[in-house]
Amino acid sequence: MSDKTAKLTIGDETWDLNVREGSVGPDVIDIGALYKDTGRFTYDPGFTSTASCESKITYIDGDQGTLLYRGYPIEQLAEHGDFLESCYLLLYGELPTRAQKDDFVHRVTYHTMVHEQMTRFYSGFRRDAHPMAVMTGIVGAMSAFYHDSTDITDPHQRMIASLRMVAKMPTIAAMAYKYHIGQPFVFPRNDLDYAANFLHMCFAVPCEDYKVNPVLARAMDRIFILHADHEQNASTSTVRLAGSSGANPFACIAAGIACLWGPAHGGANEAALNMLSEIGSVDRIPEFIARAKDKDDPFRLMGFGHRVYKNYDPRARIMQKTTHEVLAELGHQDDPLLQVAMELEKIALSDEYFVEKKLYPNIDFYSGITLRALGFPTTMFTVLFALARTVGWIAQWKEMVEDPSQRIGRPRQLYTGAAPRDYLPIDQRR
Ligand code: SDX
């Protein structure tokens, strides 16, 4: 407990509020007793100044443009590690030893298959259903198949549910893709690593062998690392709130997937690529920059801006580097959309509107170009984001469930509706 206090004075009354310090980052003013002591709520609809929880998992410094998973900079994890190592780190708090890594990889590998009856769920969807709609439905349905890992009070069941989610999301995502394009499902293979297995399940066909390109598999793995967790973003906060009622982990992750789908959040990678395609050529960029600045035009530059980053999103830098690597490997260096993206970034970053509002490219700005080059349709982009973010959602859900002070989340409101009034019989209404 820090010895710092904040004073709140309303009229001739003053209250002391305890100020708590984190290991890094802003202090927080503890207002847990504010309503009980003052009869008043705080008001912060977008949670721009509100810490919803205490967490030890991920830290973002928006001004510095830094992102840490359990204290490790994202740049180092993306450069030197792999996705399952980051999954272990996010879930258990430390980088694994060689033995711990091997055991974790083995356990994930042997949980990648889904219950065979789940395949029938897919056939209930139209082929042209958006894969995010399929993901939301299928993941929610997991609680109907994996009853033995839905008791959130049992640490063993929580661990099994966590492993199942991390292990099965690539299989579920690949099946959503295959169903969408009318090709047969491809089973996971235990001889392939996580990212290679996912690419194989997406792009292999029964008629011939499919060799995974190691450069593309490494790029896919790095993209998963970049998307794994990100503090209390909208979808993570959704998972925490759903979990605070005691809902099972599969239902909570399905809620997170639904929230992530929005174009202001995880849907931005699909929206950003569609925007780059609509711009089409470098000479049309000024027209779109003007629209983004026009208060009367709801258009925004998709892939730009961020609630927390008021500097360059560190993930966007790594994403841009990965984009160049993938396009070079595939011989698409002159992809016109990449030219448009790089010119758009250059113009936007020198425009006083974007400078003044501290709008920088975020992770979604370059990811779409890379994912399209890897062979995915735009409708699959947010599915890949959900696949990678599942470990972050699960780690945050686990941290919340294991917090002894955890209570059901139940915000209050500022009510500006009708004052109390009596019922009026219908023939007296005007
Ligand atoms: C993700 O939270 C996370 O961590 C999310 C995420 C994660 O990993 O989980 O990082 C993933 O969601 C990244 C963000 C992807 N979304 C987009 O790229 C969509 C485009 N961006 C915007 O919709 C917006 O920037 C948000 C939603 C990302 C942030 O919105 P905020 O923090 O509520 O900011 P705001 O809407 O209040 O904007 C502040 C000002 C406004 O102008 P004023 O009203 O002050 O005059 O900046 C303007 C906005 O109009 N602005 C933009 C803009 N983003 C903000 N203007 C033009 N283009 C944009 N992209």
Coordinates of C-alpha atoms and ligand atoms in Angstrom, one line a residue:
M1 CA 0.0 0.0 0.0
S2 CA 1.6 3.4 -0.9
D3 CA 1.5 6.2 1.6
K4 CA 0.4 8.6 -1.2
T5 CA -3.1 9.9 -1.0
A6 CA -5.3 12.1 -3.3
K7 CA -7.8 14.6 -1.8
L8 CA -11.3 15.0 -3.3
T9 CA -13.1 18.1 -2.2
I10 CA -16.8 18.7 -3.0
G11 CA -18.3 21.7 -1.4
D12 CA -17.1 21.8 2.2
E13 CA -16.4 18.0 2.3
T14 CA -13.0 16.4 1.7
W15 CA -12.1 12.8 1.3
D16 CA -8.7 11.1 1.2
L17 CA -8.3 8.5 -1.6
N18 CA -5.4 6.0 -1.5
V19 CA -3.0 6.2 -4.4
R20 CA -1.4 2.9 -5.5
E21 CA 1.8 2.5 -7.5
G22 CA 2.5 -0.1 -10.2
S23 CA 5.9 -1.6 -10.9
V24 CA 6.0 0.7 -14.0
G25 CA 3.5 3.1 -15.4
P26 CA 1.0 5.5 -14.0
D27 CA -0.2 5.4 -10.4
V28 CA -3.9 4.7 -9.8
I29 CA -6.3 6.4 -7.5
D30 CA -8.3 3.8 -5.6
I31 CA -12.0 4.8 -5.8
G32 CA -13.4 1.4 -4.7
A33 CA -15.1 3.1 -1.7
L34 CA -16.0 6.4 -3.4
Y35 CA -19.8 5.7 -3.8
K36 CA -20.0 4.3 -0.2
D37 CA -18.2 7.4 1.2
T38 CA -19.4 10.2 -1.1
G39 CA -22.7 8.9 -2.7
R40 CA -21.2 9.7 -6.1
F41 CA -19.9 7.7 -9.0
T42 CA -17.0 8.5 -11.4
Y43 CA -17.8 8.9 -15.1
D44 CA -15.5 7.5 -17.8
P45 CA -17.5 5.9 -20.6
G46 CA -14.6 4.9 -22.8
F47 CA -12.4 4.0 -19.8
T48 CA -9.8 6.5 -21.1
S49 CA -8.7 7.1 -17.5
T50 CA -9.8 4.0 -15.7
A51 CA -7.8 0.9 -14.6
S52 CA -10.3 -2.0 -14.5
C53 CA -8.0 -4.4 -12.8
E54 CA -4.5 -5.1 -11.5
S55 CA -2.4 -7.3 -13.9
K56 CA 1.1 -8.7 -14.2
I57 CA 0.8 -9.9 -17.8
T58 CA 1.4 -7.1 -20.3
Y59 CA 2.5 -3.5 -20.1
I60 CA 2.2 -0.8 -22.8
D61 CA 3.9 2.6 -22.6
G62 CA 1.9 4.6 -25.2
D63 CA 4.2 7.6 -25.2
Q64 CA 7.4 5.5 -25.6
G65 CA 5.8 3.0 -28.0
T66 CA 6.9 0.0 -25.9
L67 CA 5.1 -3.3 -25.3
L68 CA 6.2 -5.9 -22.7
Y69 CA 4.9 -9.4 -22.2
R70 CA 5.8 -10.3 -18.6
G71 CA 8.5 -7.6 -18.8
Y72 CA 10.1 -8.8 -22.0
P73 CA 10.1 -6.3 -25.0
I74 CA 8.0 -7.5 -27.9
E75 CA 10.9 -6.8 -30.3
Q76 CA 13.1 -9.3 -28.5
L77 CA 10.4 -12.0 -28.2
A78 CA 9.5 -11.6 -31.9
E79 CA 13.2 -11.7 -32.9
H80 CA 14.5 -14.5 -30.7
G81 CA 11.5 -16.6 -29.6
D82 CA 8.5 -18.4 -31.1
F83 CA 4.8 -18.2 -30.5
L84 CA 4.5 -21.2 -28.1
E85 CA 7.3 -19.8 -26.0
S86 CA 5.4 -16.5 -25.7
C87 CA 2.2 -18.5 -24.9
Y88 CA 4.1 -20.2 -22.0
L89 CA 5.4 -16.8 -20.9
L90 CA 2.0 -15.2 -20.9
L91 CA 0.3 -18.1 -19.2
Y92 CA 2.8 -18.9 -16.5
G93 CA 4.8 -15.7 -16.1
E94 CA 8.3 -16.9 -17.0
L95 CA 10.2 -18.0 -20.1
P96 CA 10.3 -21.8 -20.2
T97 CA 13.4 -23.9 -19.6
R98 CA 14.2 -26.3 -22.5
A99 CA 12.4 -29.1 -20.6
Q100 CA 9.3 -26.9 -19.8
K101 CA 9.2 -25.8 -23.5
D102 CA 9.4 -29.3 -24.8
D103 CA 6.6 -30.5 -22.4
F104 CA 4.4 -27.5 -23.3
V105 CA 4.9 -28.0 -27.0
H106 CA 4.1 -31.7 -26.7
R107 CA 0.9 -31.0 -24.7
V108 CA -0.3 -28.4 -27.2
T109 CA 0.5 -30.7 -30.1
Y110 CA -1.6 -33.5 -28.7
H111 CA -4.6 -31.3 -28.2
T112 CA -4.9 -29.9 -31.7
M113 CA -7.6 -32.2 -32.9
V114 CA -11.3 -31.2 -32.3
H115 CA -14.2 -33.6 -31.4
E116 CA -15.2 -35.1 -34.7
Q117 CA -18.9 -34.1 -34.1
M118 CA -17.8 -30.4 -34.2
T119 CA -17.2 -30.8 -37.9
R120 CA -21.0 -31.0 -38.3
F121 CA -21.4 -27.5 -36.9
Y122 CA -19.7 -26.0 -39.9
S123 CA -22.2 -27.6 -42.3
G124 CA -24.9 -25.6 -40.6
F125 CA -23.4 -22.3 -41.9
R126 CA -23.8 -21.0 -45.4
R127 CA -20.5 -21.3 -47.3
D128 CA -20.4 -17.5 -47.7
A129 CA -20.8 -16.9 -43.9
H130 CA -18.1 -14.6 -42.6
P131 CA -15.5 -16.8 -40.9
M132 CA -15.7 -14.6 -37.8
A133 CA -19.3 -15.6 -37.5
V134 CA -18.3 -19.2 -37.7
M135 CA -15.5 -18.8 -35.2
T136 CA -17.9 -17.1 -32.7
G137 CA -20.3 -20.0 -33.0
I138 CA -17.8 -22.9 -33.0
V139 CA -15.8 -21.6 -30.0
G140 CA -19.0 -21.0 -28.0
A141 CA -20.0 -24.5 -28.9
M142 CA -16.8 -25.9 -27.4
S143 CA -18.4 -25.7 -23.9
A144 CA -20.9 -28.3 -25.2
F145 CA -18.1 -30.7 -26.1
Y146 CA -15.5 -30.2 -23.3
H147 CA -17.5 -30.4 -20.1
D148 CA -14.5 -31.8 -18.3
S149 CA -12.8 -28.4 -18.4
T150 CA -15.6 -26.0 -17.6
D151 CA -15.4 -26.0 -13.8
I152 CA -13.5 -22.7 -13.3
T153 CA -12.9 -23.4 -9.6
D154 CA -10.7 -26.4 -10.5
P155 CA -7.1 -25.4 -11.3
H156 CA -6.5 -28.6 -13.3
Q157 CA -9.6 -27.9 -15.4
R158 CA -8.5 -24.3 -15.9
M159 CA -5.1 -25.5 -17.2
I160 CA -6.8 -28.1 -19.5
A161 CA -9.2 -25.5 -20.9
S162 CA -6.2 -23.1 -21.5
L163 CA -4.3 -25.7 -23.4
R164 CA -7.3 -26.8 -25.4
M165 CA -8.0 -23.2 -26.5
V166 CA -4.4 -22.5 -27.5
A167 CA -4.1 -25.9 -29.3
K168 CA -7.5 -26.0 -31.1
M169 CA -7.8 -22.4 -32.3
P170 CA -5.6 -23.0 -35.4
T171 CA -7.6 -26.2 -36.3
I172 CA -10.9 -24.3 -35.8
A173 CA -9.7 -21.3 -37.8
A174 CA -8.3 -23.5 -40.6
M175 CA -11.6 -25.4 -40.8
A176 CA -13.5 -22.1 -41.0
Y177 CA -11.3 -21.2 -44.0
K178 CA -11.6 -24.6 -45.7
Y179 CA -15.4 -24.6 -45.2
H180 CA -15.6 -21.0 -46.6
I181 CA -13.8 -22.0 -49.8
G182 CA -15.5 -25.3 -50.2
Q183 CA -12.4 -27.5 -49.7
P184 CA -12.2 -30.6 -47.4
F185 CA -10.9 -30.1 -43.9
V186 CA -7.2 -31.0 -43.4
F187 CA -6.2 -32.7 -40.1
P188 CA -3.5 -31.2 -37.9
R189 CA -0.1 -33.0 -38.2
N190 CA 2.0 -33.7 -35.1
D191 CA 5.3 -33.5 -37.0
L192 CA 4.8 -29.8 -37.9
D193 CA 5.3 -26.8 -35.5
Y194 CA 2.4 -24.6 -34.6
A195 CA 2.5 -22.0 -37.4
A196 CA 3.6 -24.5 -40.1
N197 CA 0.8 -26.8 -39.0
F198 CA -1.7 -24.0 -39.3
L199 CA -0.5 -23.1 -42.9
H200 CA -0.7 -26.7 -43.8
M201 CA -4.2 -27.1 -42.5
C202 CA -5.2 -24.0 -44.5
F203 CA -3.4 -24.6 -47.8
A204 CA -2.9 -28.3 -48.2
V205 CA -5.3 -30.3 -50.4
P206 CA -5.7 -34.1 -50.4
C207 CA -4.6 -34.5 -54.0
E208 CA -0.9 -33.7 -53.4
D209 CA 1.8 -33.0 -50.8
Y210 CA 2.0 -29.5 -49.5
K211 CA 5.4 -28.3 -48.4
V212 CA 5.3 -25.4 -46.0
N213 CA 7.7 -22.6 -46.9
P214 CA 9.8 -22.1 -43.7
V215 CA 10.2 -18.3 -44.3
L216 CA 6.4 -17.9 -44.5
A217 CA 5.9 -20.2 -41.4
R218 CA 8.4 -18.0 -39.5
A219 CA 6.5 -14.9 -40.6
M220 CA 3.2 -16.4 -39.5
D221 CA 4.6 -17.4 -36.1
R222 CA 5.9 -13.9 -35.6
I223 CA 2.5 -12.4 -36.6
F224 CA 1.0 -14.6 -33.9
I225 CA 3.5 -13.3 -31.3
L226 CA 2.7 -9.7 -32.2
H227 CA -1.0 -10.2 -31.7
A228 CA -0.9 -12.4 -28.5
D229 CA -1.8 -9.9 -25.8
H230 CA -2.3 -6.2 -25.3
E231 CA -3.4 -5.2 -21.8
Q232 CA -7.1 -4.4 -21.2
N233 CA -8.2 -3.8 -24.8
A234 CA -11.9 -4.0 -25.7
S235 CA -12.0 -7.8 -26.4
T236 CA -9.8 -8.7 -23.4
S237 CA -12.0 -6.5 -21.1
T238 CA -15.0 -8.4 -22.6
V239 CA -13.5 -11.7 -21.7
R240 CA -12.7 -10.5 -18.2
L241 CA -16.3 -9.2 -17.7
A242 CA -17.8 -12.4 -19.0
G243 CA -15.5 -14.4 -16.8
S244 CA -16.3 -12.3 -13.7
S245 CA -19.8 -13.9 -13.7
G246 CA -18.3 -17.4 -13.5
A247 CA -19.0 -18.2 -17.2
N248 CA -17.0 -21.1 -18.6
P249 CA -13.8 -20.2 -20.5
F250 CA -15.1 -21.2 -23.9
A251 CA -18.1 -18.9 -23.6
C252 CA -15.8 -16.1 -22.4
I253 CA -13.5 -16.5 -25.4
A254 CA -16.5 -16.6 -27.8
A255 CA -17.5 -13.2 -26.3
G256 CA -14.0 -11.9 -26.9
I257 CA -14.1 -13.0 -30.5
A258 CA -17.4 -11.2 -31.0
C259 CA -15.9 -8.0 -29.7
L260 CA -12.7 -8.3 -31.6
W261 CA -14.7 -8.4 -34.9
G262 CA -15.5 -4.7 -34.7
P263 CA -13.7 -2.5 -37.4
A264 CA -12.5 -0.2 -34.6
H265 CA -10.7 -3.1 -33.0
G266 CA -9.6 -6.4 -34.5
G267 CA -11.6 -5.9 -37.7
A268 CA -9.3 -3.0 -38.6
N269 CA -6.9 -5.3 -40.5
E270 CA -9.6 -6.4 -42.9
A271 CA -10.9 -2.7 -43.1
A272 CA -7.3 -1.4 -43.6
L273 CA -6.7 -3.6 -46.6
N274 CA -10.1 -2.8 -48.1
M275 CA -9.2 0.9 -47.6
L276 CA -5.8 0.4 -49.4
S277 CA -7.6 -1.4 -52.2
E278 CA -10.2 1.4 -52.5
I279 CA -7.4 4.1 -52.6
G280 CA -5.8 1.9 -55.3
S281 CA -3.0 4.2 -56.3
V282 CA -0.7 6.8 -54.7
D283 CA -2.3 9.7 -56.5
R284 CA -5.6 9.2 -54.7
I285 CA -4.0 9.4 -51.3
P286 CA -4.7 13.1 -50.7
E287 CA -8.4 12.6 -51.3
F288 CA -8.5 10.0 -48.5
I289 CA -6.4 12.0 -46.1
A290 CA -8.8 14.9 -46.6
R291 CA -11.7 12.7 -45.9
A292 CA -10.0 11.4 -42.7
K293 CA -9.6 15.0 -41.5
D294 CA -13.2 16.0 -42.4
K295 CA -15.3 16.2 -39.2
D296 CA -18.4 15.7 -41.3
D297 CA -17.1 12.5 -42.9
P298 CA -17.2 9.4 -40.7
F299 CA -14.3 7.9 -42.7
R300 CA -11.1 7.2 -40.7
L301 CA -7.8 5.9 -41.9
M302 CA -8.1 2.3 -40.9
G303 CA -4.9 1.0 -39.3
F304 CA -4.1 4.4 -37.9
G305 CA -4.5 5.7 -34.4
H306 CA -4.7 3.9 -31.0
R307 CA -6.2 4.5 -27.6
V308 CA -2.9 3.9 -25.9
Y309 CA -0.1 4.4 -28.4
K310 CA 0.6 8.1 -29.0
N311 CA 3.8 7.0 -30.6
Y312 CA 4.6 4.4 -33.2
D313 CA 3.0 1.0 -32.3
P314 CA 6.1 -1.2 -31.9
R315 CA 4.2 -4.1 -33.4
A316 CA 3.7 -2.0 -36.6
R317 CA 7.4 -1.6 -37.1
I318 CA 8.0 -5.4 -36.8
M319 CA 4.9 -6.0 -39.0
Q320 CA 6.3 -3.7 -41.7
K321 CA 9.6 -5.6 -41.6
T322 CA 7.8 -8.9 -41.9
T323 CA 5.7 -7.6 -44.8
H324 CA 8.9 -6.8 -46.7
E325 CA 10.3 -10.3 -45.9
V326 CA 7.2 -12.1 -47.1
L327 CA 6.8 -10.1 -50.2
A328 CA 10.5 -10.6 -51.1
E329 CA 10.2 -14.3 -50.5
L330 CA 7.1 -14.5 -52.8
G331 CA 8.6 -12.1 -55.4
H332 CA 5.8 -9.5 -54.8
Q333 CA 8.1 -6.6 -53.7
D334 CA 6.3 -4.3 -56.1
D335 CA 2.9 -5.0 -54.7
P336 CA 1.0 -1.8 -55.5
L337 CA -0.8 -1.9 -52.2
L338 CA 2.5 -1.8 -50.3
Q339 CA 3.5 1.2 -52.4
V340 CA 0.2 2.9 -51.4
A341 CA 0.6 1.9 -47.7
M342 CA 4.2 3.3 -47.5
E343 CA 3.3 6.5 -49.3
L344 CA 0.1 6.9 -47.2
E345 CA 2.1 6.4 -44.0
K346 CA 4.8 9.0 -45.2
I347 CA 2.1 11.6 -46.1
A348 CA 0.0 11.0 -42.9
L349 CA 3.0 11.2 -40.6
S350 CA 4.0 14.7 -42.0
D351 CA 0.4 16.0 -41.9
E352 CA -0.2 18.4 -39.0
Y353 CA -3.7 16.8 -38.3
F354 CA -2.1 13.4 -37.7
V355 CA 0.9 14.9 -35.9
E356 CA -1.2 17.0 -33.6
K357 CA -3.5 14.0 -32.8
K358 CA -0.6 11.6 -32.5
L359 CA -2.0 9.2 -35.0
Y360 CA 0.5 6.6 -36.0
P361 CA 0.1 3.3 -37.9
N362 CA -1.0 0.5 -35.6
I363 CA -0.5 -3.2 -36.0
D364 CA -3.4 -3.5 -38.4
F365 CA -1.9 -1.2 -41.0
Y366 CA 0.6 -3.6 -42.5
S367 CA -0.8 -6.9 -41.4
G368 CA -3.4 -7.0 -44.1
I369 CA -0.8 -6.8 -46.9
T370 CA 1.2 -9.6 -45.4
L371 CA -1.8 -11.9 -44.8
R372 CA -3.1 -11.3 -48.3
A373 CA 0.4 -12.2 -49.7
L374 CA 0.4 -15.4 -47.5
G375 CA -2.8 -16.4 -49.4
F376 CA -5.6 -15.5 -47.0
P377 CA -8.8 -13.7 -48.1
T378 CA -9.5 -10.4 -46.2
T379 CA -12.4 -12.2 -44.4
M380 CA -9.8 -14.4 -42.6
F381 CA -7.7 -11.5 -41.3
T382 CA -9.5 -11.0 -38.0
V383 CA -9.8 -14.8 -37.6
L384 CA -6.0 -14.9 -37.5
F385 CA -6.0 -12.0 -35.0
A386 CA -8.5 -14.0 -32.8
L387 CA -6.3 -17.2 -33.2
A388 CA -3.3 -15.4 -31.8
R389 CA -5.1 -13.3 -29.2
T390 CA -6.7 -16.4 -27.6
V391 CA -3.6 -17.0 -25.4
G392 CA -3.8 -13.4 -24.2
W393 CA -7.5 -13.7 -23.4
I394 CA -7.0 -17.0 -21.6
A395 CA -4.0 -15.7 -19.6
Q396 CA -6.0 -12.6 -18.6
W397 CA -9.1 -14.7 -17.8
K398 CA -7.0 -17.1 -15.7
E399 CA -5.4 -14.1 -13.8
M400 CA -8.8 -12.7 -13.0
V401 CA -10.3 -16.1 -11.9
E402 CA -7.2 -16.7 -9.7
D403 CA -7.4 -13.3 -8.1
P404 CA -8.9 -13.8 -4.6
S405 CA -10.3 -10.2 -4.6
Q406 CA -12.1 -10.8 -7.9
R407 CA -15.9 -9.8 -7.9
I408 CA -18.5 -9.7 -10.7
G409 CA -18.0 -6.6 -12.8
R410 CA -21.0 -4.4 -12.5
P411 CA -20.5 -0.7 -13.6
R412 CA -23.0 2.0 -12.6
Q413 CA -24.2 4.9 -14.8
L414 CA -25.0 8.6 -15.0
Y415 CA -28.8 8.5 -15.5
T416 CA -30.3 11.3 -17.5
G417 CA -33.6 9.6 -18.4
A418 CA -37.2 10.4 -17.2
A419 CA -37.8 11.3 -13.6
P420 CA -40.3 9.0 -11.7
R421 CA -43.8 9.4 -13.2
D422 CA -47.2 7.5 -12.9
Y423 CA -48.7 5.1 -15.5
L424 CA -51.1 6.8 -17.9
P425 CA -54.1 4.8 -19.2
I426 CA -53.9 4.5 -23.0
D427 CA -57.0 6.6 -23.7
Q428 CA -55.4 9.5 -21.7
R429 CA -52.2 9.6 -23.7
R430 CA -51.7 12.3 -26.3
Ligands
SDX1 C1 -6.6 -2.5 -32.3 O1 -6.9 -1.4 -27.5 C2 -6.0 -2.1 -28.1 O2 -4.9 -2.4 -27.6 C3 -6.4 -2.6 -29.5 C4 -5.3 -3.4 -30.3 C5 -5.0 -4.7 -29.6 O3 -4.0 -5.2 -29.9 O4 -5.9 -5.2 -28.9 O5 -4.1 -2.6 -30.4 C6 -5.8 -3.7 -31.7 O6 -7.8 -2.5 -32.1 C7 -5.8 -1.5 -33.0 C8 -6.7 -0.3 -33.5 C9 -7.3 -0.8 -34.8 N1 -8.4 0.2 -35.2 C10 -8.2 1.0 -36.3 O7 -7.1 1.1 -36.9 C11 -9.4 1.8 -36.6 C12 -9.0 3.3 -36.9 N2 -8.6 3.9 -35.6 C13 -9.6 4.6 -34.9 O8 -10.9 4.1 -35.0 C14 -9.2 5.0 -33.5 O9 -7.9 5.5 -33.6 C15 -9.2 4.0 -32.4 C16 -10.5 3.3 -32.3 C17 -8.1 3.0 -32.6 C18 -8.9 4.8 -31.1 O10 -9.9 5.6 -30.8 P1 -9.9 6.5 -29.6 O11 -8.8 6.3 -28.7 O12 -11.3 6.5 -29.0 O13 -9.6 7.9 -30.2 P2 -10.7 8.9 -30.8 O14 -11.6 8.1 -31.6 O15 -11.2 9.6 -29.6 O16 -9.8 9.8 -31.7 C19 -9.1 10.9 -31.2 C20 -9.1 11.9 -32.3 C21 -10.5 12.1 -32.8 O17 -10.5 13.5 -33.3 P3 -11.2 14.6 -32.3 O18 -12.6 14.1 -32.0 O19 -10.3 14.7 -31.1 O20 -11.2 15.9 -33.2 O21 -8.3 11.4 -33.4 C22 -9.2 11.2 -34.5 C23 -10.6 11.2 -34.0 O22 -11.4 11.7 -35.0 N3 -8.8 9.9 -35.1 C24 -8.7 9.7 -36.4 C25 -8.3 8.3 -36.5 N4 -8.2 7.8 -35.2 C26 -8.5 8.8 -34.4 N5 -8.8 10.4 -37.5 C27 -8.6 9.8 -38.6 N6 -8.3 8.5 -38.8 C28 -8.1 7.8 -37.7 N7 -7.7 6.5 -37.9

